[in-house]
Amino acid sequence: MEQFSALLSSANLQWVLIGSLLLGFASGVIGSFVLLKKQSLISDAMAHAALPGVCIVYILFQTKTVPYLLTGAAVTSLIATQSIQTIVKWSRIKTDAAIGITLSVFFGLGIVLLTYIQQNATGNQAGLDSFIFGQAASLVKGDVQLIAAGALCLIILTALFFKEFKISIFDPQFAKGLGLPVTFFNAVLLFLVVAVVVIGIQMVGVVLIAALLITPPISARYWTDQLGWMTMLAGIFGAISGVSGAVLSTAIQNLPTGPIIVLSASVIFLFSLLFGTKKGLLLKGGRNA
Amino acid sequence: MNALTVSNMSVSYDKQLALENVSFSVPEGSMTGIIGPNGAGKSTLIKSILQLLPTVSGTVEVFKKPLRSQRKIIGYVPQRSEVDWDFPTNALDVVLMGRYNHIGMFKRASKKEVTWAKHCLQRVGMQDYASRQISQLSGGQQQRVFLARAMAQDAKIYFMDEPFAGVDASTEKAIIQLMKEWKNEGKTVLVVHHDLQTVNDYFDHVLLLNKTPIAYGETNRVFTLANLEEAYGGKIAFLQQGPKAAKGST
Ligand SMILES: Nc1ncnc2c1ncn2[C@@H]1O[C@H](COP(=O)(O)OP(=O)(O)OP(=O)(O)O)[C@@H](O)[C@H]1O
Ligand SMILES: [Mg+2]
């Protein structure tokens, strides 16, 4: 216990807490719009597709400098999104199948490259595999500060575009009629998803970061019928999950962070599913606003 | 002055022409009924005017300027709103979306805007449902919310695609009353309409359409049995007493 409180007071852990809190909040907020736009699965494919990007940068440049690795992640993630759209447009394959194909091809490639890197280990390769499930404890202060600052920017950006996202997701035809650049807003949202995936993968990992985008908004929807509250609640749920994941995985040796974050998010989801005031199972047919 | 001038509008879906060379102009402060059988291209016409779909040819001018620069003064109610009804939003919120161009980018709605939106809900008799999530409204109530949203836009020219579909008689009356007020304020209204009985009563201009314009002009000159038969083909038979009866009624 003493050990634990010492841990909590360490400067690095304080940054880990701030980082995971802001990252969780950003995921929840951005995820709300992704969920309403019915793009949750695409965000999962984008996350998995970040892995080969990280590996390719490492192989080509023999560097573990985080910004470089993350740039690689962003590039392959965007290529995956583009390929999903291209497949849907130019073939008879439907969106769900296109997402499945893309996700497995990119993730498969990522795993192959990762194995290759590990077999040709030079002693400095350790740590790349933490991109799969995330490892908060292994993060240095600089990485966490990057996560915190990045997440804060994303939260501010999303707040700025709140009204525009709302109209163009709810009724794109009407938004176009108003003269709104709907395609541009779609691109902004896509950019936000890539950004949150990229800054989050060190902590949560490519496999599970999408769960942090998807689960908190779904839970939040059980408590409110208003978009403003939904995004706020989703942010809070995301933050709680992020912080509990970071703390537990740091306190207990060798526990990966991503799975704990997702487990916390799932507990919140189960609770919301049962007790949520809007269509929660136990209150179903009860009060209506 | 003409509020709207459409020249040589042609639209095709795949390789099938849905509209062929439609040209007409609508005077400011008029109320035009767009009439024609199912599949005549009425919705297509409105969407192509608003540049919501690609066109083969054609130009559109709104108050002598290209449409692109005039979006803020245009209001549109689609035939069926294809929205996610489970979206976390309520009736008042939807109506507020109509105020977007008045509120401006990145800003929140002011009290004044909210009051105006509530007033619009009241005009369509929906004031008691302001905070109701939209999936918990009946079909007709949903339609009324979307009409209130168009009203909230405070546009100068309105395009309404079958606004009365699924709306009860008293609401239809209230909305027509509202549109007539708009007309008196100098607003221009175009309405896709199916009920031939009420055409004489509602509209001062009529566009009869069936892929191409059959006739366009003042209602009493255009809305004739001969023109209707041409627009509807053989299908007019069972509607025959429509325009005749409408003349005497109301
Ligand atoms: N998205 C589409 N793809 C292909 N063809 C279409 C599409 N939309 C409409 N059409 C065709 O174009 C023609 C005109 O359709 P439109 O919807 O404009 O008719 P309408 O006059 O509004 O009919 P209604 O009275 O039933 O609303 C129809 O023959 C229709 O089959
Ligand atoms: Mg139609």
Coordinates of C-alpha atoms and ligand atoms in Angstrom, one line a residue:
Chain A
M1 CA 0.0 0.0 0.0
E2 CA 2.9 2.3 0.9
Q3 CA 4.4 1.3 -2.4
F4 CA 1.2 2.2 -4.1
S5 CA 1.0 5.7 -2.7
A6 CA 4.6 6.3 -3.5
L7 CA 3.8 5.3 -7.0
L8 CA 0.9 7.7 -7.2
S9 CA 3.0 10.6 -6.1
S10 CA 5.7 10.0 -8.6
A11 CA 5.9 12.8 -11.2
N12 CA 5.7 10.4 -14.1
L13 CA 2.6 8.7 -12.9
Q14 CA 0.9 12.1 -12.4
W15 CA 1.5 12.7 -16.1
V16 CA 0.3 9.3 -17.0
L17 CA -2.9 10.1 -15.1
I18 CA -3.4 13.4 -16.9
G19 CA -2.6 11.8 -20.2
S20 CA -5.0 8.9 -19.8
L21 CA -7.7 11.2 -18.5
L22 CA -7.5 13.5 -21.5
L23 CA -7.1 10.7 -23.9
G24 CA -10.2 8.9 -22.5
F25 CA -12.2 12.2 -22.6
A26 CA -11.2 12.9 -26.2
S27 CA -12.0 9.4 -27.3
G28 CA -15.5 9.5 -25.7
V29 CA -16.3 12.9 -27.3
I30 CA -15.0 12.1 -30.8
G31 CA -16.5 8.6 -30.5
S32 CA -19.9 10.0 -30.0
F33 CA -19.9 11.5 -33.4
V34 CA -18.4 8.4 -34.9
L35 CA -21.1 6.3 -33.4
L36 CA -23.9 8.6 -34.6
K37 CA -22.3 8.6 -38.1
K38 CA -22.3 4.8 -37.9
Q39 CA -18.6 4.6 -38.5
S40 CA -17.6 2.7 -35.4
L41 CA -16.4 -0.3 -37.3
I42 CA -14.3 1.9 -39.7
S43 CA -12.6 3.4 -36.7
D44 CA -11.7 -0.1 -35.6
A45 CA -10.1 -0.9 -38.9
M46 CA -8.3 2.4 -38.8
A47 CA -6.8 1.5 -35.4
H48 CA -5.6 -1.9 -36.5
A49 CA -4.1 -0.5 -39.6
A50 CA -1.9 1.8 -37.5
L51 CA 0.4 -1.2 -36.6
P52 CA 2.1 -1.8 -40.0
G53 CA 2.8 2.0 -40.2
V54 CA 4.7 1.8 -36.9
C55 CA 6.7 -1.2 -38.0
I56 CA 7.5 0.2 -41.5
V57 CA 8.9 3.4 -40.0
Y58 CA 11.0 1.3 -37.6
I59 CA 12.4 -0.9 -40.3
L60 CA 13.1 1.9 -42.7
F61 CA 14.6 4.4 -40.4
Q62 CA 15.8 2.2 -37.4
T63 CA 14.3 4.7 -35.1
K64 CA 12.1 4.5 -32.1
T65 CA 11.4 8.3 -31.9
V66 CA 7.8 8.4 -31.1
P67 CA 6.6 11.2 -33.5
Y68 CA 8.1 9.3 -36.4
L69 CA 6.5 6.1 -35.5
L70 CA 3.1 7.8 -35.0
T71 CA 3.4 9.5 -38.4
G72 CA 3.8 6.1 -39.9
A73 CA 0.7 5.0 -38.0
A74 CA -1.3 7.9 -39.3
V75 CA -0.3 7.2 -42.9
T76 CA -1.3 3.5 -43.0
S77 CA -4.4 4.2 -41.0
L78 CA -5.5 6.8 -43.6
I79 CA -4.6 4.4 -46.5
A80 CA -6.8 1.8 -44.9
T81 CA -9.7 4.2 -44.7
Q82 CA -9.2 5.1 -48.3
S83 CA -9.0 1.5 -49.4
I84 CA -12.3 0.7 -47.6
Q85 CA -14.0 3.6 -49.5
T86 CA -12.4 2.5 -52.8
I87 CA -13.5 -1.1 -52.4
V88 CA -17.1 -0.1 -51.6
K89 CA -17.2 2.3 -54.6
W90 CA -15.6 0.1 -57.3
S91 CA -16.8 -3.3 -56.4
R92 CA -20.0 -5.0 -55.3
I93 CA -18.5 -5.7 -51.8
K94 CA -20.5 -4.1 -49.1
T95 CA -19.1 -1.8 -46.4
D96 CA -19.0 -4.4 -43.6
A97 CA -17.0 -6.9 -45.7
A98 CA -14.7 -4.2 -47.0
I99 CA -13.9 -3.2 -43.4
G100 CA -13.3 -6.9 -42.5
I101 CA -10.9 -7.4 -45.4
T102 CA -9.0 -4.2 -44.9
L103 CA -8.7 -4.7 -41.1
S104 CA -7.3 -8.2 -41.4
V105 CA -4.9 -7.4 -44.2
F106 CA -3.4 -4.4 -42.5
F107 CA -3.3 -6.0 -39.1
G108 CA -1.9 -9.2 -40.5
L109 CA 0.8 -7.3 -42.3
G110 CA 1.6 -5.5 -39.0
I111 CA 2.0 -8.7 -37.1
V112 CA 4.3 -10.1 -39.8
L113 CA 6.5 -7.0 -39.8
L114 CA 6.6 -7.1 -36.0
T115 CA 7.7 -10.7 -35.9
Y116 CA 10.4 -9.9 -38.5
I117 CA 11.6 -7.0 -36.3
Q118 CA 11.8 -9.2 -33.3
Q119 CA 13.7 -12.0 -35.0
N120 CA 16.3 -9.5 -36.2
A121 CA 16.5 -8.0 -32.8
T122 CA 19.5 -5.8 -32.2
G123 CA 18.7 -5.2 -28.6
N124 CA 16.9 -2.0 -29.1
Q125 CA 13.7 -3.4 -30.5
A126 CA 12.0 -4.0 -27.2
G127 CA 8.8 -2.1 -26.7
L128 CA 7.3 -2.1 -30.2
D129 CA 5.0 -4.9 -29.3
S130 CA 3.5 -2.7 -26.6
F131 CA 1.8 -1.0 -29.5
I132 CA -0.5 -4.0 -29.7
F133 CA -2.1 -3.9 -26.2
G134 CA -0.7 -0.6 -24.8
Q135 CA 1.7 -0.2 -21.9
A136 CA 1.2 3.0 -19.8
A137 CA 4.0 2.1 -17.4
S138 CA 6.6 2.0 -20.1
L139 CA 5.8 5.6 -21.3
V140 CA 8.3 8.3 -20.6
K141 CA 7.3 11.7 -19.5
G142 CA 7.7 13.2 -23.0
D143 CA 5.4 10.6 -24.6
V144 CA 2.7 11.2 -22.0
Q145 CA 2.9 15.0 -22.4
L146 CA 2.5 14.5 -26.1
I147 CA -0.6 12.4 -25.4
A148 CA -2.0 15.0 -23.0
A149 CA -1.4 18.0 -25.3
G150 CA -2.7 16.1 -28.4
A151 CA -5.8 15.0 -26.6
L152 CA -6.5 18.5 -25.3
C153 CA -6.2 19.9 -28.9
L154 CA -8.6 17.3 -30.2
I155 CA -11.2 18.0 -27.5
I156 CA -11.1 21.8 -28.3
L157 CA -11.4 21.1 -32.0
T158 CA -14.4 18.8 -31.5
A159 CA -16.0 21.4 -29.3
L160 CA -15.5 24.1 -32.0
F161 CA -17.1 21.9 -34.6
F162 CA -19.9 20.6 -32.4
K163 CA -22.8 22.3 -34.1
E164 CA -21.5 21.7 -37.6
F165 CA -20.9 17.9 -36.9
K166 CA -24.4 17.7 -35.4
I167 CA -26.2 19.2 -38.4
S168 CA -24.2 17.4 -41.0
I169 CA -24.4 14.0 -39.4
F170 CA -28.1 14.3 -38.5
D171 CA -29.3 15.6 -41.9
P172 CA -26.6 15.9 -44.5
Q173 CA -29.1 16.8 -47.3
F174 CA -30.4 19.7 -45.2
A175 CA -26.9 20.8 -44.2
K176 CA -25.9 20.9 -47.9
G177 CA -29.0 22.9 -48.6
L178 CA -27.8 25.4 -46.0
G179 CA -24.6 25.7 -47.9
L180 CA -22.5 23.8 -45.3
P181 CA -19.3 22.0 -46.6
V182 CA -20.5 18.6 -45.4
T183 CA -17.7 16.7 -47.1
F184 CA -15.2 18.9 -45.4
F185 CA -16.7 18.2 -42.0
N186 CA -16.6 14.5 -42.7
A187 CA -12.9 14.9 -43.5
V188 CA -12.4 16.8 -40.2
L189 CA -14.1 14.0 -38.3
L190 CA -12.0 11.4 -40.0
F191 CA -8.9 13.4 -39.2
L192 CA -10.0 13.5 -35.5
V193 CA -10.4 9.8 -35.4
V194 CA -7.0 9.1 -36.9
A195 CA -5.5 11.6 -34.5
V196 CA -7.0 10.0 -31.4
V197 CA -6.0 6.6 -32.6
V198 CA -2.5 7.7 -33.3
I199 CA -1.9 9.5 -29.9
G200 CA -3.7 6.7 -28.1
I201 CA -2.0 3.6 -29.4
Q202 CA 1.0 3.7 -27.1
M203 CA -1.3 3.7 -24.1
V204 CA -4.2 1.6 -25.3
G205 CA -2.8 -0.4 -28.2
V206 CA -4.1 -0.8 -31.8
V207 CA -6.3 -3.8 -30.9
L208 CA -8.4 -2.0 -28.3
I209 CA -8.3 1.7 -28.9
A210 CA -11.5 1.5 -31.0
A211 CA -13.3 0.2 -27.9
L212 CA -12.4 3.4 -26.2
L213 CA -14.0 5.3 -29.1
I214 CA -17.1 3.1 -29.2
T215 CA -18.1 2.0 -25.7
P216 CA -18.3 5.2 -23.7
P217 CA -20.7 6.9 -26.3
I218 CA -22.9 3.8 -26.3
S219 CA -23.0 3.9 -22.5
A220 CA -23.7 7.7 -22.5
R221 CA -26.7 7.3 -24.9
Y222 CA -28.5 5.3 -22.2
W223 CA -28.6 8.3 -20.0
T224 CA -29.6 11.2 -22.2
D225 CA -31.5 12.2 -25.4
Q226 CA -29.4 15.3 -25.9
L227 CA -26.3 15.3 -28.0
G228 CA -24.5 17.8 -25.7
W229 CA -25.0 15.7 -22.6
M230 CA -24.2 12.6 -24.5
T231 CA -20.8 13.8 -25.6
M232 CA -20.0 15.2 -22.2
L233 CA -21.0 11.9 -20.5
A234 CA -19.1 9.9 -23.0
G235 CA -16.0 12.0 -22.3
I236 CA -16.4 11.4 -18.6
F237 CA -16.9 7.7 -19.0
G238 CA -13.9 7.6 -21.3
A239 CA -11.8 9.5 -18.8
I240 CA -12.8 7.2 -15.9
S241 CA -11.9 4.1 -18.0
G242 CA -8.6 5.7 -19.1
V243 CA -7.5 6.6 -15.6
S244 CA -8.5 3.3 -14.0
G245 CA -6.7 1.4 -16.8
A246 CA -3.5 3.5 -16.4
V247 CA -3.5 3.3 -12.6
L248 CA -4.2 -0.5 -12.3
S249 CA -1.7 -1.5 -15.0
T250 CA 1.0 0.7 -13.4
A251 CA 0.3 -0.6 -9.9
I252 CA 0.2 -4.3 -10.9
Q253 CA 3.3 -5.4 -12.7
N254 CA 3.0 -6.6 -16.4
L255 CA -0.6 -5.9 -16.7
P256 CA -1.2 -4.4 -20.2
T257 CA -3.1 -1.1 -20.1
G258 CA -5.5 -1.4 -23.0
P259 CA -7.4 -4.4 -21.8
I260 CA -7.9 -2.9 -18.4
I261 CA -9.2 0.3 -19.9
V262 CA -11.6 -1.6 -22.0
L263 CA -12.8 -3.7 -19.1
S264 CA -13.5 -0.6 -17.1
A265 CA -15.4 0.9 -20.1
S266 CA -17.4 -2.3 -20.3
V267 CA -18.3 -2.3 -16.7
I268 CA -19.7 1.3 -17.2
F269 CA -21.5 0.0 -20.3
L270 CA -23.1 -2.9 -18.4
F271 CA -24.2 -0.6 -15.6
S272 CA -25.7 1.9 -18.2
L273 CA -27.4 -0.9 -20.1
L274 CA -29.2 -2.0 -16.9
F275 CA -29.9 1.2 -15.1
G276 CA -29.8 3.9 -17.8
T277 CA -32.7 6.3 -17.6
K278 CA -33.2 6.2 -21.4
K279 CA -34.1 2.7 -22.6
G280 CA -32.0 1.1 -19.8
L281 CA -33.3 -2.5 -19.5
L282 CA -34.5 -2.2 -15.9
L283 CA -36.3 1.1 -16.4
K284 CA -37.7 0.3 -19.8
G285 CA -41.2 1.5 -20.3
G286 CA -40.7 3.8 -17.3
R287 CA -40.5 7.6 -17.4
N288 CA -40.3 9.3 -20.8
A289 CA -38.9 12.8 -21.0
Chain B
M1 CA -38.8 40.5 -60.5
N2 CA -38.3 36.8 -61.0
A3 CA -37.4 34.9 -57.8
L4 CA -36.3 31.8 -59.7
T5 CA -35.3 31.2 -63.3
V6 CA -34.6 27.6 -64.4
S7 CA -33.2 27.1 -67.9
N8 CA -32.8 23.9 -69.9
M9 CA -32.6 21.6 -66.9
S10 CA -32.0 18.0 -67.8
V11 CA -31.2 15.2 -65.3
S12 CA -30.5 11.6 -65.8
Y13 CA -30.2 8.7 -63.5
D14 CA -27.8 6.1 -64.9
K15 CA -28.6 6.6 -68.6
Q16 CA -32.3 7.3 -68.2
L17 CA -33.4 10.9 -68.5
A18 CA -35.7 11.8 -65.6
L19 CA -36.0 15.5 -66.6
E20 CA -35.7 16.9 -70.1
N21 CA -35.2 20.5 -70.9
V22 CA -37.2 22.1 -68.1
S23 CA -37.3 25.9 -68.3
F24 CA -39.6 28.2 -66.3
S25 CA -39.4 31.3 -64.1
V26 CA -41.3 32.1 -61.0
P27 CA -42.2 35.6 -60.1
E28 CA -41.4 36.9 -56.6
G29 CA -44.2 36.6 -54.1
S30 CA -46.0 33.8 -55.9
M31 CA -47.2 30.4 -54.8
T32 CA -46.5 27.7 -57.3
G33 CA -47.9 24.2 -57.3
I34 CA -45.7 21.5 -59.0
I35 CA -48.2 18.9 -60.2
G36 CA -47.6 15.6 -62.0
P37 CA -48.0 11.8 -61.6
N38 CA -45.7 9.6 -59.5
G39 CA -42.3 9.4 -61.2
A40 CA -42.8 12.6 -63.2
G41 CA -39.6 14.1 -61.8
K42 CA -41.0 16.6 -59.3
S43 CA -38.6 15.7 -56.5
T44 CA -35.8 15.4 -59.0
L45 CA -36.6 18.9 -60.3
I46 CA -36.3 20.4 -56.8
K47 CA -33.2 18.5 -56.0
S48 CA -31.6 19.6 -59.2
I49 CA -32.5 23.2 -58.7
L50 CA -30.9 23.1 -55.3
Q51 CA -27.9 21.3 -56.8
L52 CA -28.2 18.3 -54.6
L53 CA -27.7 15.9 -57.5
P54 CA -25.6 16.1 -60.7
T55 CA -27.3 17.5 -63.7
V56 CA -26.8 16.9 -67.4
S57 CA -27.4 20.5 -68.3
G58 CA -29.2 23.5 -67.0
T59 CA -28.7 26.7 -65.1
V60 CA -30.5 28.1 -62.1
E61 CA -30.8 31.7 -61.0
V62 CA -32.2 32.9 -57.8
F63 CA -33.0 36.6 -57.8
K64 CA -30.7 36.9 -60.9
K65 CA -27.7 35.5 -59.1
P66 CA -26.3 31.9 -59.3
L67 CA -27.8 29.6 -56.7
R68 CA -24.5 29.0 -55.0
S69 CA -24.4 32.5 -53.5
Q70 CA -28.1 32.4 -52.5
R71 CA -28.3 29.4 -50.2
K72 CA -29.0 31.5 -47.2
I73 CA -32.3 32.7 -48.6
I74 CA -33.5 29.2 -49.6
G75 CA -35.6 26.9 -47.5
Y76 CA -36.2 23.2 -48.4
V77 CA -38.4 20.5 -47.0
P78 CA -37.6 17.1 -48.6
Q79 CA -40.3 14.6 -49.5
R80 CA -39.1 12.2 -46.8
S81 CA -36.5 13.3 -44.4
E82 CA -33.9 10.6 -44.4
V83 CA -32.6 11.1 -40.9
D84 CA -31.6 8.8 -38.1
W85 CA -34.7 9.1 -35.9
D86 CA -32.8 7.8 -32.9
F87 CA -30.4 10.7 -33.1
P88 CA -30.1 12.3 -29.6
T89 CA -32.0 15.4 -30.5
N90 CA -35.5 16.9 -29.7
A91 CA -38.1 18.8 -31.7
L92 CA -36.8 22.3 -30.6
D93 CA -33.2 21.3 -31.4
V94 CA -34.2 20.3 -34.9
V95 CA -36.0 23.6 -35.5
L96 CA -33.0 25.4 -34.2
M97 CA -30.9 23.8 -36.9
G98 CA -32.9 25.9 -39.3
R99 CA -31.4 29.0 -37.7
Y100 CA -27.9 27.9 -38.5
N101 CA -27.1 30.6 -41.0
H102 CA -28.4 33.2 -38.6
I103 CA -26.4 31.9 -35.6
G104 CA -23.2 31.4 -37.6
M105 CA -20.3 29.0 -37.4
F106 CA -18.8 28.0 -34.1
K107 CA -21.3 30.0 -32.1
R108 CA -24.1 29.0 -29.8
A109 CA -27.7 29.8 -30.3
S110 CA -28.8 33.0 -28.4
K111 CA -32.0 33.3 -26.4
K112 CA -33.5 35.2 -29.2
E113 CA -32.9 32.3 -31.6
V114 CA -34.4 29.9 -29.1
T115 CA -37.5 32.1 -28.7
W116 CA -37.9 32.3 -32.5
A117 CA -37.6 28.5 -32.8
K118 CA -40.3 28.0 -30.2
H119 CA -42.5 30.4 -32.0
C120 CA -42.1 28.3 -35.2
L121 CA -43.0 25.2 -33.3
Q122 CA -46.1 26.9 -32.0
R123 CA -47.1 27.9 -35.6
V124 CA -47.3 24.2 -36.5
G125 CA -49.0 23.3 -33.2
M126 CA -46.0 21.5 -31.8
Q127 CA -45.1 23.7 -28.8
D128 CA -46.0 21.0 -26.3
Y129 CA -43.5 18.6 -27.9
A130 CA -40.5 20.9 -27.9
S131 CA -38.4 18.6 -25.7
R132 CA -39.6 15.3 -27.1
Q133 CA -37.0 13.1 -28.7
I134 CA -37.9 12.9 -32.3
S135 CA -38.4 9.1 -32.6
Q136 CA -41.2 9.6 -30.0
L137 CA -43.3 11.7 -32.3
S138 CA -45.9 10.4 -34.8
G139 CA -45.2 10.6 -38.5
G140 CA -47.3 13.6 -39.0
Q141 CA -45.8 15.3 -36.0
Q142 CA -42.3 14.7 -37.4
Q143 CA -43.3 16.3 -40.6
R144 CA -44.6 19.3 -38.7
V145 CA -41.3 19.6 -36.9
F146 CA -39.5 19.7 -40.3
L147 CA -41.9 22.3 -41.6
A148 CA -41.2 24.4 -38.5
R149 CA -37.5 24.0 -39.2
A150 CA -38.0 25.4 -42.7
M151 CA -40.0 28.2 -41.2
A152 CA -37.2 29.0 -38.8
Q153 CA -34.9 29.5 -41.7
D154 CA -36.8 32.7 -42.5
A155 CA -36.0 32.1 -46.2
K156 CA -37.1 34.2 -49.1
I157 CA -37.9 31.3 -51.4
Y158 CA -39.2 27.9 -50.2
F159 CA -39.2 24.5 -51.9
M160 CA -41.5 22.0 -50.3
D161 CA -41.8 18.4 -51.5
E162 CA -45.2 17.1 -50.6
P163 CA -45.3 18.9 -47.2
F164 CA -48.8 17.7 -46.5
A165 CA -48.2 14.0 -46.9
G166 CA -49.3 12.3 -43.7
V167 CA -50.4 15.6 -42.1
D168 CA -54.0 15.9 -40.8
A169 CA -56.5 18.3 -42.4
S170 CA -56.4 21.0 -39.7
T171 CA -52.6 21.1 -39.7
E172 CA -52.7 21.3 -43.5
K173 CA -55.0 24.3 -43.2
A174 CA -52.8 26.0 -40.6
I175 CA -49.7 25.5 -42.8
I176 CA -51.4 26.8 -45.9
Q177 CA -52.5 29.8 -43.9
L178 CA -48.9 30.3 -42.9
M179 CA -47.7 30.0 -46.5
K180 CA -50.3 32.6 -47.6
E181 CA -48.9 34.9 -45.0
W182 CA -45.4 34.3 -46.4
K183 CA -46.7 35.1 -49.8
N184 CA -48.1 38.4 -48.5
E185 CA -44.7 39.2 -47.1
G186 CA -43.3 38.8 -50.6
K187 CA -41.8 35.3 -50.1
T188 CA -41.9 32.9 -52.9
V189 CA -43.1 29.3 -52.4
L190 CA -43.0 26.2 -54.6
V191 CA -44.9 23.2 -53.4
V192 CA -45.1 19.7 -54.9
H193 CA -48.7 18.8 -54.4
H194 CA -50.8 15.7 -55.2
D195 CA -54.3 16.8 -54.2
L196 CA -55.9 18.2 -57.4
Q197 CA -59.0 19.2 -55.5
T198 CA -57.2 22.0 -53.6
V199 CA -54.9 23.3 -56.4
N200 CA -57.2 26.2 -57.4
D201 CA -57.5 27.2 -53.8
Y202 CA -53.8 27.0 -52.8
F203 CA -51.8 28.2 -55.7
D204 CA -51.7 31.2 -58.0
H205 CA -49.2 29.4 -60.4
V206 CA -49.0 25.8 -61.5
L207 CA -46.2 23.8 -63.2
L208 CA -47.6 20.7 -64.8
L209 CA -44.7 18.3 -65.2
N210 CA -44.2 14.9 -66.7
K211 CA -40.5 14.6 -67.5
T212 CA -40.8 17.8 -69.4
P213 CA -43.0 20.8 -68.5
I214 CA -46.5 20.3 -69.9
A215 CA -47.6 23.8 -69.0
Y216 CA -46.6 26.6 -66.7
G217 CA -48.4 29.8 -65.7
E218 CA -51.3 31.2 -63.8
T219 CA -53.5 28.5 -62.3
N220 CA -56.7 29.4 -64.1
R221 CA -55.0 29.2 -67.5
V222 CA -52.8 26.2 -66.9
F223 CA -54.9 24.0 -64.6
T224 CA -57.3 22.7 -67.3
L225 CA -58.6 19.3 -68.0
A226 CA -56.8 19.1 -71.4
N227 CA -53.4 19.9 -69.8
L228 CA -54.1 17.5 -66.9
E229 CA -54.8 14.7 -69.3
E230 CA -51.6 15.3 -71.1
A231 CA -49.7 15.3 -67.9
Y232 CA -51.3 12.3 -66.4
G233 CA -51.9 10.3 -69.6
G234 CA -54.7 7.8 -69.4
K235 CA -54.5 7.9 -65.6
I236 CA -56.6 11.0 -65.3
A237 CA -59.9 9.2 -65.9
F238 CA -60.6 8.5 -62.3
L239 CA -59.6 12.0 -61.3
Q240 CA -61.8 13.7 -63.8
Q241 CA -64.1 15.5 -61.5
G242 CA -61.1 16.8 -59.6
P243 CA -60.3 20.2 -61.2
K244 CA -64.0 20.8 -62.1
A245 CA -65.2 20.2 -58.6
A246 CA -62.4 22.3 -57.1
K247 CA -63.5 25.3 -59.0
G248 CA -66.8 25.6 -57.2
S249 CA -65.7 24.4 -53.7
T250 CA -64.3 26.3 -50.7
Ligands
LIG1 N1 -31.9 7.7 -57.1 C1 -32.5 7.3 -58.2 N2 -31.9 6.4 -59.1 C2 -32.4 6.1 -60.2 N3 -33.6 6.5 -60.7 C3 -34.3 7.4 -59.9 C4 -33.7 7.9 -58.6 N4 -34.6 8.8 -58.1 C5 -35.6 8.9 -58.9 N5 -35.4 8.1 -60.0 C6 -36.3 8.0 -61.2 O1 -36.5 9.3 -61.7 C7 -37.9 9.5 -62.0 C8 -38.4 10.7 -61.3 O2 -38.4 10.5 -59.9 P1 -38.9 11.6 -58.9 O3 -38.6 11.1 -57.5 O4 -38.4 12.9 -59.2 O5 -40.5 11.5 -59.1 P2 -41.6 12.4 -58.4 O6 -42.3 13.2 -59.4 O7 -41.1 13.1 -57.2 O8 -42.6 11.2 -57.9 P3 -43.5 11.1 -56.6 O9 -44.8 11.7 -56.9 O10 -43.7 9.6 -56.5 O11 -42.8 11.6 -55.5 C9 -38.6 8.2 -61.7 O12 -38.9 7.5 -62.9 C10 -37.7 7.5 -60.8 O13 -37.8 6.1 -61.0
MG2 MG -41.3 13.0 -55.2

